[in-house]
Coordinates of C-alpha atoms in Angstrom, one line a residue:
M1 CA -0.9 -7.9 16.2
D2 CA -1.0 -4.3 17.7
L3 CA 2.8 -4.0 17.8
F4 CA 2.9 -2.5 14.3
S5 CA 1.1 0.2 12.3
Q6 CA -2.1 -1.0 10.6
G7 CA -2.5 -1.7 6.9
R8 CA 1.1 -3.0 6.4
C9 CA 2.3 -4.0 3.0
C10 CA 3.3 -7.7 2.7
I11 CA 6.3 -8.2 0.5
G12 CA 6.6 -12.0 0.4
K13 CA 7.7 -15.0 2.3
V14 CA 10.9 -16.6 3.6
V15 CA 12.1 -19.4 1.3
K16 CA 15.6 -20.2 2.7
S17 CA 18.5 -18.9 4.7
N18 CA 22.2 -18.6 4.0
S19 CA 23.2 -18.2 7.6
H20 CA 21.6 -17.4 11.0
C21 CA 21.2 -13.7 10.1
D22 CA 21.0 -13.9 6.3
Y23 CA 17.6 -14.8 4.8
V24 CA 16.2 -15.2 1.3
V25 CA 12.7 -13.8 0.7
Q26 CA 10.6 -14.6 -2.4
V27 CA 8.6 -11.5 -3.5
D28 CA 4.9 -12.0 -4.1
D29 CA 3.7 -11.5 -7.6
A30 CA 0.3 -11.3 -9.4
Q31 CA 0.1 -15.1 -9.4
D32 CA 0.3 -15.2 -5.6
V33 CA -1.7 -12.2 -4.4
V34 CA -4.3 -9.8 -5.8
T35 CA -2.2 -6.7 -5.0
P36 CA 1.5 -7.5 -5.2
P37 CA 4.1 -5.1 -3.8
C38 CA 5.5 -2.4 -6.0
P39 CA 9.3 -2.3 -6.7
E40 CA 9.7 0.6 -4.2
D41 CA 8.3 -1.6 -1.4
C42 CA 11.2 -4.0 -1.5
G43 CA 14.1 -1.9 -2.7
F44 CA 17.7 -1.7 -1.5
G45 CA 17.8 -0.6 2.1
Q46 CA 14.2 -1.2 2.9
F47 CA 13.4 -2.1 6.5
V48 CA 11.2 -5.2 6.8
S49 CA 9.6 -7.3 9.6
F50 CA 9.3 -11.1 9.8
D51 CA 5.9 -12.0 11.3
N52 CA 3.3 -14.7 11.4
D53 CA 0.0 -15.2 13.3
S54 CA 1.8 -16.3 16.5
R55 CA 4.7 -13.9 16.9
H56 CA 7.1 -11.2 15.6
W57 CA 10.4 -12.8 14.7
A58 CA 12.9 -10.2 13.5
V59 CA 13.6 -6.9 11.8
G60 CA 15.8 -6.9 8.7
L61 CA 17.2 -4.8 5.9
V62 CA 17.1 -5.6 2.2
Y63 CA 20.8 -5.7 1.1
N64 CA 20.6 -7.6 -2.2
S65 CA 18.2 -8.8 -4.9
Q66 CA 18.3 -11.5 -7.5
L67 CA 16.1 -12.4 -10.5
F68 CA 15.6 -16.2 -10.7
N69 CA 14.8 -17.3 -14.3
P70 CA 15.6 -21.0 -15.0
L71 CA 14.6 -20.5 -18.7
F72 CA 17.7 -18.4 -19.2
S73 CA 19.9 -21.5 -19.0
N74 CA 17.5 -23.8 -20.8
L75 CA 19.2 -25.0 -24.0
G76 CA 16.2 -27.1 -25.3
P77 CA 13.7 -26.1 -28.0
R78 CA 12.2 -22.7 -27.7
L79 CA 8.5 -21.8 -27.9
S80 CA 7.4 -20.0 -31.0
S81 CA 5.4 -17.5 -29.0
E82 CA 4.9 -16.4 -25.4
P83 CA 3.5 -19.1 -23.1
D84 CA -0.2 -19.0 -22.3
P85 CA -0.7 -18.7 -18.5
L86 CA -3.8 -20.9 -18.7
F87 CA -1.9 -23.9 -20.1
T88 CA 1.5 -23.4 -18.6
P89 CA 1.0 -21.8 -15.2
D90 CA 4.1 -23.5 -13.7
L91 CA 6.2 -22.1 -16.5
V92 CA 5.0 -18.6 -15.9
Q93 CA 5.6 -18.7 -12.1
E94 CA 9.2 -20.0 -12.5
T95 CA 10.5 -16.4 -12.9
R96 CA 10.7 -14.9 -9.5
T97 CA 12.4 -12.0 -7.6
L98 CA 14.4 -13.0 -4.6
L99 CA 15.7 -10.6 -1.9
G100 CA 18.7 -11.0 0.4
V101 CA 17.7 -9.7 3.9
V102 CA 20.1 -9.3 6.8
L103 CA 18.6 -9.5 10.3
V104 CA 19.5 -6.5 12.5
G105 CA 17.3 -7.0 15.5
T106 CA 13.7 -7.2 16.9
L107 CA 10.9 -4.9 18.0
E108 CA 9.7 -5.3 21.6
G109 CA 6.7 -3.9 23.4
K110 CA 3.4 -2.7 22.0
G111 CA 2.0 0.4 20.3
E112 CA 3.7 3.7 21.2
A113 CA 5.8 1.9 23.9
A114 CA 7.5 -0.3 21.3
Y115 CA 11.3 -0.1 21.1
G116 CA 14.1 -1.9 19.2
V117 CA 16.6 -4.5 20.3
H118 CA 19.5 -4.3 18.0
G119 CA 21.8 -7.2 17.1
I120 CA 21.5 -10.8 15.8
P121 CA 18.1 -12.4 16.9
R122 CA 18.6 -15.6 18.9
V123 CA 15.8 -17.6 17.3
V124 CA 15.6 -19.1 13.8
V125 CA 12.9 -17.6 11.5
P126 CA 10.7 -20.4 10.1
A127 CA 10.3 -21.0 6.4
N128 CA 7.2 -19.4 4.8
T129 CA 7.1 -16.6 7.4
S130 CA 5.5 -13.5 6.0
V131 CA 7.7 -10.4 5.4
Y132 CA 6.3 -6.9 5.7
K133 CA 7.5 -3.5 4.8
L134 CA 8.1 -1.4 8.0
S135 CA 6.3 1.9 8.1
P136 CA 8.3 5.1 8.9
A137 CA 6.7 5.1 12.4
D138 CA 7.9 1.5 13.0
V139 CA 11.4 2.3 11.7
Y140 CA 11.5 5.2 14.2
R141 CA 10.4 3.0 17.1
F142 CA 13.0 0.4 16.0
H143 CA 15.7 3.1 16.4
L144 CA 14.6 3.9 20.0
N145 CA 15.9 1.9 23.0
Q146 CA 13.8 1.0 26.0
E147 CA 14.5 4.4 27.6
G148 CA 13.2 6.2 24.5
R149 CA 16.7 7.3 23.3
S150 CA 18.0 7.0 19.8
Q151 CA 20.2 4.0 18.9
F152 CA 22.1 2.6 15.9
S153 CA 23.7 -0.4 17.6
Y154 CA 23.5 -2.7 14.6
Y155 CA 26.0 -0.5 12.7
S156 CA 29.1 -2.7 13.0
H157 CA 27.0 -5.9 12.4
L158 CA 25.6 -4.4 9.2
L159 CA 29.1 -3.6 7.9
R160 CA 30.1 -7.2 8.5
S161 CA 27.0 -8.9 7.3
G162 CA 25.5 -6.6 4.7
G163 CA 27.1 -8.2 1.7
L164 CA 29.2 -6.6 -1.0
F165 CA 27.4 -3.3 -0.6
A166 CA 27.5 -3.1 3.2
A167 CA 29.2 0.3 3.4
Q168 CA 26.8 1.8 0.8
L169 CA 23.8 0.2 2.6
A170 CA 24.8 1.7 6.0
Q171 CA 25.5 5.1 4.4
Q172 CA 22.1 5.1 2.7
V173 CA 20.3 4.0 5.9
L174 CA 22.0 6.8 7.9
A175 CA 21.2 9.4 5.2
E176 CA 17.5 8.4 5.1
L177 CA 17.2 8.5 8.9
V178 CA 18.6 12.0 8.8
E179 CA 16.4 13.1 6.0
S180 CA 13.3 11.7 7.7
E181 CA 13.7 14.2 10.5
L182 CA 12.2 11.6 12.9
F183 CA 15.0 12.5 15.3
S184 CA 16.0 16.0 16.6
G185 CA 18.6 17.8 18.7
V186 CA 21.6 15.7 19.8
D187 CA 20.2 12.5 18.3
Q188 CA 20.0 14.1 14.8
K189 CA 23.5 15.5 15.1
A190 CA 24.9 12.2 16.2
L191 CA 23.4 10.5 13.1
M192 CA 24.8 13.2 10.8
V193 CA 28.3 12.9 12.3
L194 CA 28.2 9.1 11.9
G195 CA 27.0 9.5 8.3
K196 CA 29.7 11.9 7.4
E197 CA 32.4 9.7 9.0
L198 CA 31.2 6.7 7.0
S199 CA 31.0 8.8 3.8
W200 CA 34.6 9.9 4.4
K201 CA 35.7 6.3 4.9
N202 CA 34.0 5.1 1.7
T203 CA 35.6 7.9 -0.3
L204 CA 39.0 7.3 1.2
G205 CA 38.7 3.5 0.5
A206 CA 37.8 4.2 -3.2
I207 CA 40.9 6.5 -3.6
R208 CA 43.1 3.7 -2.2

């Protein structure tokens, strides 16, 4: 697909959804791929894209993470040593990293003409769809509308659907957009004002 930058980093695959815009992604590890993603590729506030061979499905933001380890609640006999991956491959693969991702829109168009459509995508993302880290260039294009002007229209949706850390997530996204200097002039000032307003609301809420 020529919609995105080349050489993208695949983070993992969709394993379930909690709602129409809240998906759970299982991160690839060394048992799945030769080169698994590093922790920074799937951190809090990372923009990701849901894609398969046939189409682009959605753009999302990592808002939560969870370590899944069923052995933690196992009250049966314990092994005297670490399990050997050769003889207990299923046991080794039971420990996984899961990401909570909130969908915030889609990317339309191709190449330099690509632009973002913000909001809740209408379609359901299929299970096992691959999830990729968005490059800075793709993040920039996602924040442009069809006329090439900056946009941050998923702001209110993110505050409602971004989990327990929604306000911190929105604040971090705004701060990173400002620091990236991808925008300039009036657009950059608008992002800075919005970031300061949200920071003030978070501070005031903490005092209360």
